[in-house]
Amino acid sequence: GPRDVEAFRRYVHKTLPGVSNPVISLSSVNRYHAGLKAIVNWVKKRRMYFGDNPAWAVAMAKVPKAKVRFLSPDEEKRLTPIVAKHSRLWPYYFIAIHTGMRIGEIWATRVRDFIPYPNHYIFVPNSKSQRSRHVPLTREVAEMVAERAAGRDPETRLLDAVHCTTVSEWFKDCCKEAQVMDFTFHCLRHTF
């Protein structure tokens, strides 16, 4: 019943550790709650349960929406030269800031996904939304991508196969050095 759902929410909030905090965030508790709703709905659909969904009777916590972070021109002037010194991070940064692609999409791009004619594109076969799309490239990005793709096996990755977490850590170190606070690699997507 609803009291069980409230107890579940309290348990999740007090027991599970957060990513960067000792306690899980209310947003994450809401996601667990939404998952519980979905499970009960799935069971109801298959006629394995006939009552009301008890998770619907319990309100989700009000959580303020996160502020979207952009890179200001001044911050970009400080950050770009620092990232440029890092040869393996630079192509990830350059593509992200000029295309808005997610880090996982950049990492998964293969040589065959670069489409040079009639316009310059990168084909993303599996985006986060499970839909494919074509990402248009600026002349500068197209030149860099074409140079990396030249003469390589179409099945190889376009960039060094550095794990996404490693790229994010390198980027965080560069942001710290450039004194760009509260900025992640994903924020490059917002900046684009």
Short mmCIF file of C-alpha atoms in Angstrom, two decimals:
data_model
loop_
_atom_site.label_atom_id
_atom_site.label_comp_id
_atom_site.label_asym_id
_atom_site.label_seq_id
_atom_site.Cartn_x
_atom_site.Cartn_y
_atom_site.Cartn_z
CA GLY A 1 0.00 0.00 0.00
CA PRO A 2 0.93 3.68 0.07
CA ARG A 3 2.57 3.31 3.50
CA ASP A 4 4.86 0.66 2.04
CA VAL A 5 5.79 3.01 -0.79
CA GLU A 6 6.60 5.78 1.71
CA ALA A 7 8.71 3.31 3.70
CA PHE A 8 10.46 2.30 0.46
CA ARG A 9 11.24 5.98 -0.29
CA ARG A 10 12.65 6.49 3.23
CA TYR A 11 14.72 3.31 2.94
CA VAL A 12 16.20 4.36 -0.41
CA HIS A 13 16.94 7.88 0.82
CA LYS A 14 18.61 6.81 4.07
CA THR A 15 20.34 3.61 2.97
CA LEU A 16 21.67 3.99 -0.57
CA PRO A 17 24.81 6.09 -1.12
CA GLY A 18 24.79 8.91 -3.66
CA VAL A 19 27.29 9.38 -6.46
CA SER A 20 29.14 12.29 -4.86
CA ASN A 21 27.33 12.53 -1.50
CA PRO A 22 26.96 10.07 1.37
CA VAL A 23 23.16 10.23 0.91
CA ILE A 24 21.26 9.65 -2.33
CA SER A 25 19.55 12.73 -3.80
CA LEU A 26 15.79 13.27 -3.83
CA SER A 27 15.91 13.19 -7.64
CA SER A 28 17.28 9.65 -7.45
CA VAL A 29 14.65 8.66 -4.88
CA ASN A 30 12.03 9.94 -7.35
CA ARG A 31 13.56 7.77 -10.09
CA TYR A 32 13.32 4.68 -7.87
CA HIS A 33 9.71 5.64 -7.10
CA ALA A 34 8.96 5.98 -10.83
CA GLY A 35 10.52 2.56 -11.39
CA LEU A 36 8.27 1.08 -8.72
CA LYS A 37 5.22 2.63 -10.44
CA ALA A 38 6.31 1.10 -13.73
CA ILE A 39 6.78 -2.34 -12.20
CA VAL A 40 3.30 -2.32 -10.65
CA ASN A 41 1.79 -1.11 -13.95
CA TRP A 42 3.61 -3.92 -15.79
CA VAL A 43 2.20 -6.48 -13.34
CA LYS A 44 -1.32 -5.00 -13.66
CA LYS A 45 -1.10 -5.15 -17.47
CA ARG A 46 -0.39 -8.86 -17.28
CA ARG A 47 -3.32 -9.36 -14.90
CA MET A 48 -1.09 -10.52 -12.08
CA TYR A 49 -2.36 -7.73 -9.79
CA PHE A 50 -5.81 -6.14 -9.77
CA GLY A 51 -5.69 -3.35 -7.19
CA ASP A 52 -4.78 0.31 -7.54
CA ASN A 53 -1.14 1.20 -8.02
CA PRO A 54 -0.03 2.22 -4.48
CA ALA A 55 2.89 4.22 -5.85
CA TRP A 56 0.43 6.67 -7.45
CA ALA A 57 -0.98 7.56 -4.00
CA VAL A 58 2.39 8.87 -2.76
CA ALA A 59 3.63 12.24 -3.99
CA MET A 60 7.06 12.60 -5.50
CA ALA A 61 9.46 15.00 -3.77
CA LYS A 62 9.59 18.52 -5.21
CA VAL A 63 13.06 18.99 -6.62
CA PRO A 64 14.24 22.25 -8.20
CA LYS A 65 15.27 21.84 -11.83
CA ALA A 66 18.99 21.83 -12.38
CA LYS A 67 20.49 24.95 -13.88
CA VAL A 68 21.89 24.38 -17.35
CA ARG A 69 25.57 25.37 -17.43
CA PHE A 70 27.16 27.02 -20.46
CA LEU A 71 30.78 27.88 -21.18
CA SER A 72 31.16 31.66 -21.33
CA PRO A 73 33.48 33.18 -23.98
CA ASP A 74 35.95 34.17 -21.24
CA GLU A 75 35.94 30.63 -19.84
CA GLU A 76 36.41 29.19 -23.31
CA LYS A 77 39.48 31.42 -23.84
CA ARG A 78 41.00 30.02 -20.64
CA LEU A 79 39.97 26.39 -21.13
CA THR A 80 40.68 25.75 -24.82
CA PRO A 81 44.49 26.28 -24.71
CA ILE A 82 44.75 23.97 -21.69
CA VAL A 83 42.73 21.21 -23.37
CA ALA A 84 44.71 21.71 -26.62
CA LYS A 85 47.88 20.59 -24.80
CA HIS A 86 46.26 17.21 -24.11
CA SER A 87 46.54 15.36 -27.46
CA ARG A 88 44.12 12.54 -26.62
CA LEU A 89 41.47 14.79 -25.03
CA TRP A 90 41.60 17.54 -27.64
CA PRO A 91 39.66 15.75 -30.44
CA TYR A 92 36.86 14.82 -28.02
CA TYR A 93 36.62 18.42 -26.81
CA PHE A 94 36.84 19.90 -30.31
CA ILE A 95 34.09 17.66 -31.72
CA ALA A 96 31.86 18.15 -28.65
CA ILE A 97 32.02 21.93 -28.58
CA HIS A 98 31.45 22.22 -32.35
CA THR A 99 28.73 19.56 -32.77
CA GLY A 100 26.96 19.15 -29.42
CA MET A 101 27.49 15.38 -29.57
CA ARG A 102 27.42 13.39 -26.34
CA ILE A 103 30.68 11.88 -25.09
CA GLY A 104 29.43 8.33 -25.71
CA GLU A 105 28.41 9.21 -29.27
CA ILE A 106 31.85 10.66 -30.00
CA TRP A 107 33.53 7.62 -28.43
CA ALA A 108 31.43 5.18 -30.51
CA THR A 109 31.95 6.98 -33.85
CA ARG A 110 33.63 4.74 -36.40
CA VAL A 111 35.44 5.80 -39.56
CA ARG A 112 32.46 4.59 -41.64
CA ASP A 113 30.17 7.03 -39.76
CA PHE A 114 31.93 10.04 -41.31
CA ILE A 115 30.01 11.09 -44.43
CA PRO A 116 32.04 13.62 -46.44
CA TYR A 117 29.71 14.08 -49.45
CA PRO A 118 27.59 16.01 -50.39
CA ASN A 119 27.80 17.72 -46.98
CA HIS A 120 29.99 16.82 -44.04
CA TYR A 121 28.16 14.71 -41.44
CA ILE A 122 28.75 12.21 -38.71
CA PHE A 123 26.11 9.51 -38.63
CA VAL A 124 25.03 8.56 -35.09
CA PRO A 125 23.32 5.16 -35.40
CA ASN A 126 22.25 4.84 -31.76
CA SER A 127 21.67 8.04 -29.86
CA LYS A 128 20.41 8.22 -26.27
CA SER A 129 16.83 8.31 -27.59
CA GLN A 130 17.51 5.11 -29.62
CA ARG A 131 17.09 7.07 -32.85
CA SER A 132 19.70 7.56 -35.51
CA ARG A 133 20.62 11.03 -36.69
CA HIS A 134 23.09 12.93 -38.88
CA VAL A 135 25.21 15.58 -37.15
CA PRO A 136 26.36 18.36 -39.49
CA LEU A 137 30.03 19.33 -39.20
CA THR A 138 31.71 22.70 -39.50
CA ARG A 139 34.54 22.94 -42.00
CA GLU A 140 37.14 22.79 -39.18
CA VAL A 141 35.67 19.65 -37.62
CA ALA A 142 35.20 18.03 -41.04
CA GLU A 143 38.89 18.63 -41.83
CA MET A 144 40.02 17.13 -38.53
CA VAL A 145 37.71 14.12 -38.91
CA ALA A 146 38.71 13.58 -42.57
CA GLU A 147 42.38 13.64 -41.59
CA ARG A 148 41.80 11.02 -38.89
CA ALA A 149 39.64 8.85 -41.18
CA ALA A 150 41.99 8.88 -44.18
CA GLY A 151 43.22 5.42 -45.14
CA ARG A 152 41.84 3.69 -42.03
CA ASP A 153 39.66 0.62 -41.80
CA PRO A 154 35.99 1.73 -41.84
CA GLU A 155 35.24 -0.38 -38.75
CA THR A 156 37.86 1.23 -36.49
CA ARG A 157 36.97 3.98 -34.06
CA LEU A 158 37.58 7.48 -35.31
CA LEU A 159 39.26 8.58 -32.05
CA ASP A 160 41.46 6.82 -29.53
CA ALA A 161 39.30 4.35 -27.65
CA VAL A 162 39.66 6.11 -24.30
CA HIS A 163 36.90 5.20 -21.86
CA CYS A 164 34.28 7.95 -21.42
CA THR A 165 35.01 8.15 -17.68
CA THR A 166 38.69 8.77 -18.41
CA VAL A 167 37.83 11.55 -20.88
CA SER A 168 35.56 13.13 -18.25
CA GLU A 169 38.32 12.94 -15.61
CA TRP A 170 40.90 14.50 -17.93
CA PHE A 171 38.40 17.22 -18.78
CA LYS A 172 37.65 17.86 -15.09
CA ASP A 173 41.40 18.34 -14.46
CA CYS A 174 41.62 20.82 -17.34
CA CYS A 175 38.61 22.75 -16.00
CA LYS A 176 40.25 22.92 -12.59
CA GLU A 177 43.47 24.25 -14.10
CA ALA A 178 41.52 26.84 -16.14
CA GLN A 179 39.47 27.76 -13.05
CA VAL A 180 36.20 26.89 -14.77
CA MET A 181 33.98 25.80 -11.90
CA ASP A 182 30.95 23.47 -11.92
CA PHE A 183 31.49 22.45 -15.53
CA THR A 184 31.39 18.92 -16.95
CA PHE A 185 32.07 17.46 -20.38
CA HIS A 186 28.30 17.20 -20.97
CA CYS A 187 28.04 20.98 -20.51
CA LEU A 188 29.87 21.33 -23.85
CA ARG A 189 26.66 20.00 -25.39
CA HIS A 190 24.71 22.81 -23.71
CA THR A 191 27.33 25.33 -24.85
CA PHE A 192 26.93 24.18 -28.46
#
